[in-house]
Coordinates of C-alpha atoms and ligand atoms in Angstrom, one line a residue:
X106 CA 11.7 -0.8 -21.8
X107 CA 8.5 0.4 -20.1
X108 CA 9.6 4.0 -20.0
X109 CA 6.2 5.4 -19.1
X110 CA 5.8 2.9 -16.2
X111 CA 9.3 3.7 -15.0
X112 CA 8.4 7.4 -14.8
X113 CA 5.1 6.6 -13.0
X114 CA 6.9 4.4 -10.5
X115 CA 9.6 7.0 -9.9
X116 CA 6.9 9.7 -9.4
X117 CA 5.0 7.5 -6.9
X118 CA 8.2 6.9 -4.9
X119 CA 8.9 10.7 -4.9
X120 CA 5.3 11.3 -3.7
X121 CA 5.9 9.1 -0.7
X122 CA 8.9 11.3 0.2
X123 CA 6.9 14.6 -0.5
X124 CA 4.2 13.4 1.9
X125 CA 6.7 12.7 4.7
X126 CA 6.0 9.0 4.7
X127 CA 9.6 7.9 4.1
X128 CA 12.6 8.2 6.4
X129 CA 15.9 7.9 4.4
X130 CA 15.2 5.0 2.0
X131 CA 12.6 3.1 4.1
X132 CA 9.9 2.8 1.5
X133 CA 9.2 1.6 -2.0
X134 CA 6.6 1.8 -4.7
X135 CA 6.1 -0.4 -7.8
X136 CA 3.8 -0.7 -10.8
X137 CA 2.9 -3.5 -13.1
X138 CA 2.4 -3.9 -16.8
X139 CA -0.3 -6.6 -16.9
X140 CA 0.1 -7.0 -20.7
X141 CA 3.8 -7.9 -20.4
X142 CA 3.7 -9.5 -16.9
X143 CA 6.5 -7.2 -15.7
X144 CA 6.9 -5.2 -12.6
X145 CA 8.9 -2.0 -12.2
X146 CA 10.2 -1.2 -8.7
X147 CA 12.5 1.2 -7.0
X148 CA 16.2 0.1 -6.6
X149 CA 17.4 -0.7 -3.1
X150 CA 19.1 1.9 -1.0
X151 CA 19.5 4.6 -3.7
X152 CA 18.9 8.2 -2.3
X153 CA 15.6 9.6 -3.7
X154 CA 17.3 12.9 -4.7
X155 CA 19.5 11.0 -7.2
X156 CA 16.9 8.6 -8.5
X157 CA 16.1 8.6 -12.3
X158 CA 13.6 6.5 -14.3
X159 CA 16.6 4.5 -15.7
X160 CA 17.5 3.4 -12.1
X161 CA 14.2 1.5 -11.8
X162 CA 14.4 -2.2 -11.9
X163 CA 12.2 -4.5 -14.1
X164 CA 11.3 -7.9 -12.8
X165 CA 9.0 -10.7 -14.0
X166 CA 6.5 -12.2 -11.5
X167 CA 9.0 -14.9 -10.5
X168 CA 11.6 -12.5 -9.2
X169 CA 13.8 -12.7 -12.3
X170 CA 15.4 -9.3 -13.1
X171 CA 14.7 -8.5 -16.7
X172 CA 16.3 -5.1 -16.9
X173 CA 18.3 -2.9 -14.5
X174 CA 21.9 -2.8 -13.2
X175 CA 20.9 -2.0 -9.6
X176 CA 19.4 -4.4 -7.0
X177 CA 15.7 -4.1 -6.6
X178 CA 14.1 -3.1 -3.4
X179 CA 14.4 -6.1 -1.0
X180 CA 10.6 -6.1 -0.6
X181 CA 10.1 -7.1 -4.3
X182 CA 8.9 -10.6 -3.5
X183 CA 6.2 -9.1 -1.2
X184 CA 5.0 -6.9 -4.1
X185 CA 5.0 -9.8 -6.5
X186 CA 2.7 -11.9 -4.2
X187 CA 0.2 -9.0 -4.1
X188 CA 0.3 -8.7 -7.9
X189 CA -0.3 -12.4 -8.4
X190 CA -3.1 -12.6 -5.8
X191 CA -4.9 -9.4 -6.5
X192 CA -5.5 -9.4 -10.2
X193 CA -7.1 -6.0 -10.4
X194 CA -4.3 -3.9 -8.8
X195 CA -1.7 -2.0 -10.8
X196 CA 0.6 -0.5 -8.1
X197 CA 1.9 -1.3 -4.6
X198 CA 3.5 1.0 -2.0
X199 CA 5.2 0.3 1.3
X200 CA 6.4 2.8 3.9
X201 CA 7.3 2.9 7.6
X202 CA 5.2 6.0 8.1
X203 CA 5.0 6.8 11.7
X204 CA 1.4 6.5 12.8
X205 CA 0.5 3.6 10.6
X206 CA 3.6 1.8 11.8
X207 CA 2.8 2.5 15.4
X208 CA -0.5 0.7 14.9
X209 CA 1.3 -2.1 13.1
X210 CA 3.8 -2.4 16.0
X211 CA 0.9 -2.5 18.5
X212 CA -0.6 -5.2 16.3
X213 CA -4.0 -3.4 16.4
X214 CA -6.4 -3.0 13.4
X215 CA -7.4 0.6 12.9
X216 CA -11.1 1.0 13.7
X217 CA -13.2 3.2 11.4
X218 CA -13.8 6.3 13.6
X219 CA -14.9 8.6 10.8
X220 CA -15.7 9.4 7.2
X221 CA -12.2 9.9 6.0
X222 CA -11.6 6.3 6.8
X223 CA -15.0 5.2 5.4
X224 CA -14.3 7.0 2.1
X225 CA -11.4 4.6 1.4
X226 CA -11.8 1.4 3.5
X227 CA -15.0 -0.7 3.7
X228 CA -14.0 -2.0 7.1
X229 CA -11.2 -1.5 9.7
X230 CA -7.7 -1.5 8.4
X231 CA -6.5 -5.1 9.1
X232 CA -3.3 -6.2 10.7
X233 CA -1.5 -9.4 9.7
X234 CA -0.8 -12.2 12.2
X235 CA 2.6 -12.2 13.7
X236 CA 5.2 -13.9 11.5
X237 CA 6.4 -17.3 12.8
X238 CA 10.1 -18.1 13.2
X239 CA 10.1 -20.4 10.1
X240 CA 8.3 -17.7 8.0
X241 CA 11.0 -15.2 9.1
X242 CA 14.0 -17.6 8.5
X243 CA 13.1 -18.5 4.9
X244 CA 11.4 -16.5 2.1
X245 CA 10.7 -13.8 4.6
X246 CA 9.6 -11.2 2.0
X247 CA 7.3 -13.7 0.1
X248 CA 5.9 -14.9 3.4
X249 CA 5.1 -11.2 4.3
X250 CA 3.0 -11.1 1.1
X251 CA 1.2 -14.3 2.0
X252 CA 0.5 -12.8 5.5
X253 CA -1.0 -9.7 3.9
X254 CA -3.3 -11.9 1.6
X255 CA -4.4 -14.0 4.6
X256 CA -5.3 -10.9 6.6
X257 CA -7.8 -9.9 4.0
X258 CA -9.7 -13.2 4.5
X259 CA -11.1 -13.1 1.0
X260 CA -12.2 -9.5 1.1
X261 CA -12.0 -7.7 -2.2
X262 CA -8.7 -5.9 -2.1
X263 CA -10.3 -2.8 -3.8
X264 CA -12.4 -2.3 -0.7
X265 CA -9.4 -2.7 1.6
X266 CA -6.6 -0.8 -0.2
X267 CA -4.0 -1.4 2.5
X268 CA -3.0 -3.6 5.4
X269 CA -0.7 -3.2 8.4
X270 CA 2.0 -5.9 8.6
X271 CA 2.5 -6.8 12.3
X272 CA 5.6 -5.2 13.8
X273 CA 6.6 -3.8 10.5
X274 CA 4.4 -1.2 8.7
X275 CA 1.8 -0.5 6.0
X276 CA 1.5 -1.9 2.5
X277 CA -1.1 -0.2 0.2
X278 CA -2.2 -0.8 -3.3
X279 CA -4.3 0.8 -6.1
X280 CA -5.0 0.9 -9.8
X281 CA -1.5 2.2 -10.4
X282 CA 1.7 3.2 -8.5
X283 CA 0.4 6.7 -8.0
X284 CA -2.9 5.4 -6.5
X285 CA -0.9 3.1 -4.2
X286 CA 1.2 6.1 -3.0
X287 CA -2.0 8.1 -2.5
X288 CA -3.5 5.3 -0.4
X289 CA -0.3 5.2 1.7
X290 CA -0.8 8.9 2.5
X291 CA -4.5 8.4 3.3
X292 CA -3.7 5.4 5.5
X293 CA -1.2 7.5 7.5
X294 CA -3.8 10.2 7.9
X295 CA -6.4 7.7 9.1
X296 CA -3.9 6.1 11.5
X297 CA -3.0 9.5 12.9
X298 CA -6.6 10.6 13.4
X299 CA -7.5 7.3 15.0
X300 CA -4.6 7.7 17.4
X301 CA -5.8 11.1 18.5
X302 CA -9.4 10.0 18.6
X303 CA -8.6 7.4 21.2
X304 CA -6.4 10.0 23.0
X305 CA -9.3 12.3 23.4
X306 CA -11.8 9.6 24.2
X307 CA -10.4 6.1 25.0
X308 CA -14.0 4.7 24.8
X309 CA -14.6 6.2 21.2
X310 CA -16.7 3.8 19.1
X311 CA -16.4 3.1 15.4
X312 CA -18.9 4.9 13.1
X313 CA -22.2 3.2 12.6
X314 CA -22.8 0.9 9.6
X315 CA -25.1 3.4 7.9
X316 CA -22.6 6.3 7.9
X317 CA -19.8 4.0 6.9
X318 CA -21.7 2.5 4.0
X319 CA -23.0 5.9 2.9
X320 CA -19.4 7.3 2.6
X321 CA -17.8 4.2 1.1
X322 CA -20.5 3.6 -1.5
X323 CA -20.9 7.2 -2.6
X324 CA -17.3 6.9 -3.8
X325 CA -17.1 3.2 -4.8
X326 CA -20.5 1.7 -5.2
X327 CA -22.3 1.0 -8.4
X328 CA -24.1 4.3 -8.0
X329 CA -21.1 6.3 -6.9
X330 CA -21.7 10.0 -7.2
X331 CA -18.6 11.6 -5.4
X332 CA -16.3 13.7 -7.7
X333 CA -16.8 14.0 -11.5
X334 CA -18.1 11.2 -13.5
X335 CA -15.5 9.4 -15.6
X336 CA -16.2 8.6 -19.3
X337 CA -17.3 5.1 -19.5
X338 CA -16.1 3.2 -22.5
Ligands
ZN94 ZN1 9.6 -2.2 5.5

């Protein structure tokens, strides 16, 4: 079942490891088949070196395991909230990558200091509010997803492809699992550069609106011209 999606999701998980975003098994990526309403996610706690497509776990959007002998990543309910709330996304990734997690632990949004950031995010990278005790006690993973959705404050998730969960780490998304993993790597780079920017100049200011818009819209706007044009159907 969903063989191609299983392979895509495995590959996205391995990409997180290749990019140095994952320590031991602290990370997960998933992908969704919108036609079938099924999500494929990495199993919990299985070493990456031994992971095969058949180890991936298939769940419906209500956390019912449809196929797979292994337990899914414990963050599955967070991924499911994002798939339900963000209808256009096809993949989600979560890591504890060092610099993005440092910003998450400091509970500080990452300001847009340069064009790398502006190419991917239309604003600063948001950080969720701190989880309350009741949110932690019950349905913690689902409540984490709700906190991510709230942190976007109605912004289009395609213009903010990732969020920092306070005291935890980054969640990113994209059109498929590979794009979500790519955005996890970009977010880590943005977080690292912002950290150094403030180290060099603690009074550094975010880029101006014009430069930010120029870079974001040349990749994402209606008249985007960055890269090679895709065939439009
Ligand atoms: Zn985590």
